[in-house]
C-alpha atoms as one frame of an Amber mdcrd trajectory, in Angstrom:
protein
  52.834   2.109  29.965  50.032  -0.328  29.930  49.330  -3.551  27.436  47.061
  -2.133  25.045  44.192  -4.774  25.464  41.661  -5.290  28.457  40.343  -8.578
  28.286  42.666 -11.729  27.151  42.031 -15.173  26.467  45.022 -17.117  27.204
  44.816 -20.360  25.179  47.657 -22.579  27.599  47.807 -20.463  30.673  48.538
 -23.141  33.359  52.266 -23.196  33.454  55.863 -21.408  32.095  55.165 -18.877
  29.647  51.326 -18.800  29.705  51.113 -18.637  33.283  53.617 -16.071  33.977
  52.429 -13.702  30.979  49.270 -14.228  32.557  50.306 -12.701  35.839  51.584
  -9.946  34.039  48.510  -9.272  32.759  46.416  -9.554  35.858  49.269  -7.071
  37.568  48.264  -4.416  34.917  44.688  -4.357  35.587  43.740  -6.365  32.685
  40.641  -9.664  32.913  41.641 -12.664  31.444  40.173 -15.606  30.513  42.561
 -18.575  31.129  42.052 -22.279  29.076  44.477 -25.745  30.101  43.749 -29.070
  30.584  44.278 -28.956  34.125  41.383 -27.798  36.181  43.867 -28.063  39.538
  45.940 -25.447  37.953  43.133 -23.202  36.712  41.848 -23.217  40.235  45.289
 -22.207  41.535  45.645 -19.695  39.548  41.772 -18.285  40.393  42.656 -18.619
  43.829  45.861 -16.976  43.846  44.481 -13.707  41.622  40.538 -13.386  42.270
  37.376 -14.426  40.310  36.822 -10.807  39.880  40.105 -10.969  37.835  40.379
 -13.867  36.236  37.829 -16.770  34.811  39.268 -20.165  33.670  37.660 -22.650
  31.040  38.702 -26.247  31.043  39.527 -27.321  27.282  41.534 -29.660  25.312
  43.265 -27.613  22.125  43.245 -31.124  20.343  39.895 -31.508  20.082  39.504
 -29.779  17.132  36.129 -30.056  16.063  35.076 -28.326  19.523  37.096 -25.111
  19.048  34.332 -23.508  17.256  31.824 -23.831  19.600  34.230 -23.013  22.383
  34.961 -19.620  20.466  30.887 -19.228  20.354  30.925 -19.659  24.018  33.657
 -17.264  24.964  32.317 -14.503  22.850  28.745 -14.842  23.747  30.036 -15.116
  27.696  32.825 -12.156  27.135  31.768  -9.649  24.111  34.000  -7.219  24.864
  37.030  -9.605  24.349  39.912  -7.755  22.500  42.387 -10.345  22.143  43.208
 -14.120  22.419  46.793 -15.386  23.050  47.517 -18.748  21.740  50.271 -20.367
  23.844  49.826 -23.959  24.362  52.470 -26.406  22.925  54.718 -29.425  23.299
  57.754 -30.565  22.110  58.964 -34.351  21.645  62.202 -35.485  19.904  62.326
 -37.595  16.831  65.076 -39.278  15.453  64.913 -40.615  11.919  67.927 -42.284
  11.973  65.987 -44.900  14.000  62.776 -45.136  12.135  61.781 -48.130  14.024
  61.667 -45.496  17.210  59.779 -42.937  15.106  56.266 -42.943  16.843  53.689
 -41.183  13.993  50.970 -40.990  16.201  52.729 -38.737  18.551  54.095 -36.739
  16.030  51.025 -35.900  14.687  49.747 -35.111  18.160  52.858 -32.679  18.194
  51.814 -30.916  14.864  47.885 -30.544  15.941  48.935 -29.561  19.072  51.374
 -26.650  17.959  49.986 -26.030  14.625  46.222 -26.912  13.537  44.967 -26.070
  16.502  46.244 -22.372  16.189  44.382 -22.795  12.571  41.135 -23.639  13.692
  41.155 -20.637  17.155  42.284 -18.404  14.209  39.535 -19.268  11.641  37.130
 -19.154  14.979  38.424 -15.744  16.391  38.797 -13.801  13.449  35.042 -13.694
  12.756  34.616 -12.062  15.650  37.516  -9.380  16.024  36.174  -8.450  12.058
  32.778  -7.169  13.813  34.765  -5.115  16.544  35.208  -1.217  16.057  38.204
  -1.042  18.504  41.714  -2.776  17.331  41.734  -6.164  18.668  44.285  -8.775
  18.290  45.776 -12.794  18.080  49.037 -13.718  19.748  50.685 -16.457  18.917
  54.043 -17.787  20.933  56.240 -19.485  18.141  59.634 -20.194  18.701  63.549
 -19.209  18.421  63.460 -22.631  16.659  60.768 -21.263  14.313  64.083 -20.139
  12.716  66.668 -22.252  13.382  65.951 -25.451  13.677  67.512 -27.942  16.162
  68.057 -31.812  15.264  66.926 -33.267  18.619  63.310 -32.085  17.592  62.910
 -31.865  14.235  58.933 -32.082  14.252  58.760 -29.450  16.753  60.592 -27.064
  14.899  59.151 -27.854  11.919  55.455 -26.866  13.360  56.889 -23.398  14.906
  58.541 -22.724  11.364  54.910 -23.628   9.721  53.121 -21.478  12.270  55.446
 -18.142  11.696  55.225 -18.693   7.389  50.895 -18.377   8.613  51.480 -15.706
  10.654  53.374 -13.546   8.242  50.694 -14.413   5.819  47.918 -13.771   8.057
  49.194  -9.965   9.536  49.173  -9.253   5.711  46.019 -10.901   4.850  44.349
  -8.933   7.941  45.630  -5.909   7.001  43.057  -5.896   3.774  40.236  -5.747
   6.542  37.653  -5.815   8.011  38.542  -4.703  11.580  41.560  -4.359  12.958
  43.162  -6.953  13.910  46.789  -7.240  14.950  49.062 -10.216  14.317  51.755
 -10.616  17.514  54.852 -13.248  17.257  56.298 -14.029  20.681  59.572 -16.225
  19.523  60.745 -17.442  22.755  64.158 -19.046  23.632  64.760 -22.293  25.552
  63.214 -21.012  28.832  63.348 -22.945  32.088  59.781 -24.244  32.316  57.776
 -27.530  32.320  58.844 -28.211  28.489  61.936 -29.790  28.482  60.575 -31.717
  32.132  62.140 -35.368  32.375  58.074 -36.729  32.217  57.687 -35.165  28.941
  60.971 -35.580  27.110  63.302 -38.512  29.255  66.243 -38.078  26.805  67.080
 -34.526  28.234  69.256 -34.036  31.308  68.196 -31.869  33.751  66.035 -30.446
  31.605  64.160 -27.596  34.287  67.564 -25.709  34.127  67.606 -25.839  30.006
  67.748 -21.972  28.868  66.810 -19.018  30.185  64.967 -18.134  33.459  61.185
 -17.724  33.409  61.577 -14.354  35.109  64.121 -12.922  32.787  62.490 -14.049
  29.577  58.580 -12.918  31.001  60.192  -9.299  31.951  61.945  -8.992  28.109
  59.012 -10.369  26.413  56.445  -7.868  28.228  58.286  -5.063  27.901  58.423
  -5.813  24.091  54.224  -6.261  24.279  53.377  -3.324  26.245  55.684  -1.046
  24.025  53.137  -2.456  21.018  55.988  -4.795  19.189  54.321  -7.117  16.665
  57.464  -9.385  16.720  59.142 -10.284  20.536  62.056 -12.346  19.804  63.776
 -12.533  23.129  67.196 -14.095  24.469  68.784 -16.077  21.705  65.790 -15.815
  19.566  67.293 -11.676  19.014  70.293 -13.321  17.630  68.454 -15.240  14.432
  65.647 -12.552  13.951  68.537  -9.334  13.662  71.001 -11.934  11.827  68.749
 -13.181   8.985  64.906 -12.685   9.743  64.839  -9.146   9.164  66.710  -8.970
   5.821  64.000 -12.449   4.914  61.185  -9.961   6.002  62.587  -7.152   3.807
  62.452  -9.604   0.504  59.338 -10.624   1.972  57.761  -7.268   1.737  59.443
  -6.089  -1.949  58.027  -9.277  -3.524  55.611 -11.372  -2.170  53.187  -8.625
  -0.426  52.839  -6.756  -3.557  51.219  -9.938  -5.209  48.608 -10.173  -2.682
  47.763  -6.434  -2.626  47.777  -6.875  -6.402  45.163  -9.987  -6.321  43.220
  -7.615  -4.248  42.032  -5.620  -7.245
């Protein structure tokens, strides 16, 4: 089996998750359009899989007020894109106990990073796939912790648990049309990459070898997308989503969908 789209924009695609999904992609025959910071990264990445395969755009997701013009310029530049995968994050730890250590500007960094930005590629996307006549579609990488939080980072989980609550909304909201447009949650485990690195977060030990390997996790959470799952929960992320999430869904479906159906009229 294949993944069902052909060209992806991968929205933090220049290490761990985004990078290897990325490879996956390229492996399947797929173009992609990969967006970091880090033009030394993009260009390894170019290098590594061809320009025929693979163009990379230098952007900053916190720069908010740019992400509608960079949408314009993608689309105009790639018209028959089909999907954009929103993957960027960070994750910082917070502990309120110690207010006087409680640094609000980079907490609010942490929320625009993980969660407004998402808002404003959605709003800019969505335009778009609405004009398309083949199914197109947004992927978002949340978290495990989406679910259940953990205490360490409290802000972090707190943005992945805003950005699922949108995304349920959203696959709903979409579903009323135009297009077709569908709504993917990757909910990822701790995974070995560049998240929990010592430069990032100094209060975790070791934190390269925090969770489960890249490999593992990449070859789970692909099969999942190329079989056409809207929800991947992988690793421990299984264990919350089968334990509680579905039943939450089920009541989420008998009495909250209903209403918006019913407002539709």
């Amino acid at each position: 089996m294949s993944f069902k789209y052909n060209k992806i924009l991968i929205v933090g695609a220049t290490s761990g998750i985004g990078w290897a999904l990325a490879e996956k992609m390229v492996q399947d025959g797929k173009h992609i359009i990969i967006v970091g910071r880090r033009q030394e990264k993009l260009d390894e990445f170019v290098k590594k899989h061809g320009s025929d395969k693979v163009d990379s755009m230098v952007f900053d997701i916190t720069e908010l007020d740019q992400i509608s013009k960079f949408a314009q310029d993608v689309t105009k530049k790639h018209p028959d894109l089909d999907s954009v995968f929103l993957n960027s994050g960070m994750q910082r730890s917070f502990d309120f106990s110690k207010p006087e250590t409680v640094d609000l500007d980079l907490l609010e960094l942490e929320f625009k990073t993980n969660y407004l930005s998402y808002m404003y590629f959605t709003k800019a996307f969505i335009p778009f796939f609405q004009n398309q006549s083949g199914e197109t579609s947004l992927i978002y990488t949340t978290s495990g912790l989406a679910l259940l939080p953990l205490p360490r980072c409290p802000n972090y989980c707190a943005s992945k648990a805003a950005l699922h609550h949108m995304i349920l909304s959203l696959r709903e909201q979409l579903k009323q049309g135009p297009g077709n447009i569908k709504v993917i949650e990757i909910f990822p485990p701790a995974v070995q990459t560049e998240l929990h690195d010592a430069k990032h977060q100094p209060d975790v030990k070791d934190g390269g070898n925090i969770g489960m390997p890249l490999a593992e996790f990449t070859a789970d959470a692909w099969g999942k997308l190329v079989n056409g799952d809207d929800q991947v929960p992988v690793g421990t992320s299984v264990n919350a989503f089968n334990g509680f999430e579905k039943q939450r869904q089920e009541i989420f479906q008998k009495i909250m969908v209903p209403t918006l159906k019913e407002g539709m009229h």
